[in-house]
Amino acid sequence: MANHGSADTDRTGESAQRWRDARLSPAERADALIALMTLAEKAAQLVGVWVGADASGQGVAPHQDEMRNGTPWPELIRYGLGQLTRPFGSAPVDPVLGARSLAASQAQIAAASRFGIPAQVHEECLTGFATWGATAFPTPLSWGASFDAELIELMSGRIGRSMRAAGVHQGLAPVLDVTRDYRWGRTEETIGEDPYLVGVIGAAYVRGLEQAGIVATLKHFAGYSASRGGRNLAPVPMGRRELADVVLPPFEMALRLGGARSVMHSYAEIDGVPVAADEGLLTGVLREDWGFTGTVVADYFAVRFLQTLHGVAAAAADAAGLALKAGIDVELPTVDAYGAPLLEAVRAGTVDEALVDRALRRVLIQKAQLGLLDEPATDAAAHPAPAQSLVFDDEENQQIALRLAREAVILLRNRGGVLPLPTGRRIALIGPVADEPLAMLGCYSFPVHVSAHTGHGLGLEIASLRESLSELIPGLAYSPGCTVDGDDTSGIAAAAAVAADCDVCVLAVGDRSGLFGRGTSGEGCDAADLRLPGVQPELVRAVLATGTPVVLVLLAGRPYALGEEVEDAAGIVCAFFPGQRGGQALAEVLTGVVNPSGRLPVSVPRDAGGLPATYLSPPLGRRSQVSSIDPTPAFPFGFGLGYTAFEWSDAGVAGHRENAIQPTEWPVDGEVTVQITVRNAGARPGTEVVQLYLHDPVAQTTRPVVRLVGFARVSLEPGQQARVSFTVPADLASFTGVRGRRIVEPGDVELRFGRSSAHTEAAVPLRLVGLEREVGHQRRLVSVIEVEAGAPLTHTAPEAGG
């Protein structure tokens, strides 16, 4: 391949050397390089190209032209290349050969252009490095169910190190969309319905990834999960107050507490304005208000969608101009509007080249930080990794996956001590997900996303619930009863007969994850209501009618209605796609090997309709006398049981005697420390999740009845107790007032210690005192938790930069 000349010989002078000088700041190097570049070279850095790694290890996979709009590979990289899209995540490829293929592609990219700059490589990593043979961790709803930020950071660190070893620079995770409508297919990718929980867990994921050297990408900024009717890409009927108080805080937290270096915008339109064209959001809020200096990358094909789906651009060039002006720096997954249409628009004067330079500067600064502007490039992507270093599913990864799955299993009901399952009794296992390994995985795991459609097998050992439970309870009687989403009821009678002949029945129902209609959960797999898919409700009714005690196991990507239809179930256990070791974790919880400690990151509805509704509702969003619909959930946010009992006592303000007459004063610019004692009063070790909620009864705008402002996992031996303290900054009481500014308002409030959002153990009355105070992006974002008497500290989220 011909080289188009050296950047240092084409132009002489000090500036031609400066961009290679690693002693200069990334910004200085970027500025020096921009001065040397032609328009075509600039635009080439603002696009990705979607290619697959060749299984032979020789470079770009053959027959990939359809992913590049038919443009030959040499032509695409003639002027350089900004990003390579998912070289590992497009087809099953041996990791070692994939890394060699990527290195060969990088060498071709460097040799083809004047400046010899490798591409930045991105991959999906929501439930693990999305490549053949990499550990499939639990989905984000399981992260939320664990309430364990430290474990999530540990997991993402392992994911990040695997990606760096393969030559990847950027991971398209975490998803920080706050759940707003459970019918949305991508609910499984969300962490939960509370912005504080999403922010703390999401920031932990970012820290692990960034500390491993991977650029974390926050998505989808913003509003994506609030689409009308829970339909993917549907318009978002959201006011700016809901946006500011519910949707945006997790992104703030992940930027400040996690240090994320990239953001992916949302496909959504909010109040008629597509986010991809929303300068007020992508530049005004993100950069001017929050001070973000990293890159904004387009969600796949979203720049062109401004023309083809949203109808706010007449042609690709117009779409490119709108996106650049709004603040999108890189078009993904492959070159389109930022290619020839953008070049023509700049040359015609309809798009200002200064917008190209602005985006380019951000891209080059990030490449300098990654070592991609050095000579030779210091990045590992330019060099094949040794075979022995590319094991992506080792024992440590699997143990983390197992630990997280165990912590994420939620026990919702246990009548008559039906759990743990009795020994020496006849146990039936019924249901369409009972013997399906893929029932453990979400849609962005590689086996579901790619492997299941290729005929190459899954690439991992994934035990089903039946396989795992059979190891602990030999002689299980089994019948599937029906499929997840079919209409064939012919197997239901036989399944009910199996259940009737046993002492206890475990009934496993739920979802099949997939993409765009190939599943019942996942991207593009939205639900019309929250009834179990297919004929599973008929199976549930038939099995419950046998009179055999039933333990209902929900293996799903969203909460389904668990109201009157399952009132006769003796036990209910829930797991949200718990990963490749999820079968073992579920079996251990069902048999008592593991004491469950998961808590609901989303409420479980009582009825299949009456949506959307989450726990973050003001009084009139709850049950009232003015509506015949009761939205009270079957199981509230934060709820979960275990096999031991915890007593809570002695709640109050640190350093203050309880005063029944006057609330304790809490300065609007200060903090307060509240405490409670938790004791394990049961006979076995266990973990309690102590939750702290803010109740603001009178405010200038309507407020949620309660909202989460702190949580702690507290593990205790039988008889052991711990004093749990939450130091809460008044900033956490802030909200968007009537004038559209975030304020801390004086007045009476309560901090409530709860076992869930609906179960208050103790309320501490407080009075915010002082003048109304406006706060901004530099406000304090988290409570600080201390656990005394030997119980472990589970999460303290330090604020970056003090």
CSV table of C-alpha atoms in Angstrom, one decimal, residues 26 83 120 164 168-171 173-174 206-207 209-218 254-256 258-264 286-287 292-297 329 362-363 365-371:
chain,number,residue,atom,x,y,z
A,26,PRO,CA,-2.4,16.5,24.7
A,83,GLN,CA,-12.3,4.6,15.1
A,120,GLN,CA,-9.2,4.2,18.3
A,164,ARG,CA,-6.8,-3.6,26.8
A,168,VAL,CA,-9.3,-2.2,22.6
A,169,HIS,CA,-9.3,1.4,23.8
A,170,GLN,CA,-13.0,2.3,24.4
A,171,GLY,CA,-15.9,0.5,25.9
A,173,ALA,CA,-20.8,1.2,28.7
A,174,PRO,CA,-22.3,1.7,31.2
A,206,VAL,CA,-16.8,3.7,35.2
A,207,ARG,CA,-14.0,3.8,37.8
A,209,LEU,CA,-13.0,0.5,33.4
A,210,GLU,CA,-11.1,3.8,33.4
A,211,GLN,CA,-8.5,2.5,35.9
A,212,ALA,CA,-7.9,-0.4,33.5
A,213,GLY,CA,-7.1,2.2,30.8
A,214,ILE,CA,-10.4,1.9,28.9
A,215,VAL,CA,-12.3,5.0,27.9
A,216,ALA,CA,-15.7,4.5,29.5
A,217,THR,CA,-18.7,5.7,27.4
A,218,LEU,CA,-21.8,6.9,29.2
A,254,ALA,CA,-20.4,9.0,36.6
A,255,LEU,CA,-18.5,12.0,35.1
A,256,ARG,CA,-17.4,13.5,38.5
A,258,GLY,CA,-16.0,7.9,37.9
A,259,GLY,CA,-14.0,10.1,35.5
A,260,ALA,CA,-15.6,8.9,32.2
A,261,ARG,CA,-14.0,10.3,29.1
A,262,SER,CA,-16.7,9.7,26.5
A,263,VAL,CA,-20.5,10.1,26.2
A,264,MET,CA,-22.8,8.5,23.7
A,286,LEU,CA,-22.7,18.6,29.2
A,287,ARG,CA,-19.8,20.9,28.3
A,292,PHE,CA,-17.0,17.8,30.2
A,293,THR,CA,-13.9,17.8,28.0
A,294,GLY,CA,-14.0,14.3,26.5
A,295,THR,CA,-15.6,13.0,23.3
A,296,VAL,CA,-19.2,12.7,22.3
A,297,VAL,CA,-19.8,9.7,20.0
A,329,ASP,CA,-17.6,14.5,17.6
A,362,ARG,CA,-11.4,16.5,21.2
A,363,VAL,CA,-10.7,13.3,19.2
A,365,ILE,CA,-6.6,15.0,22.6
A,366,GLN,CA,-8.1,11.6,23.5
A,367,LYS,CA,-5.8,9.8,21.1
A,368,ALA,CA,-2.8,11.6,22.6
A,369,GLN,CA,-3.9,10.5,26.1
A,370,LEU,CA,-4.1,6.9,24.8
A,371,GLY,CA,-0.6,7.0,23.2
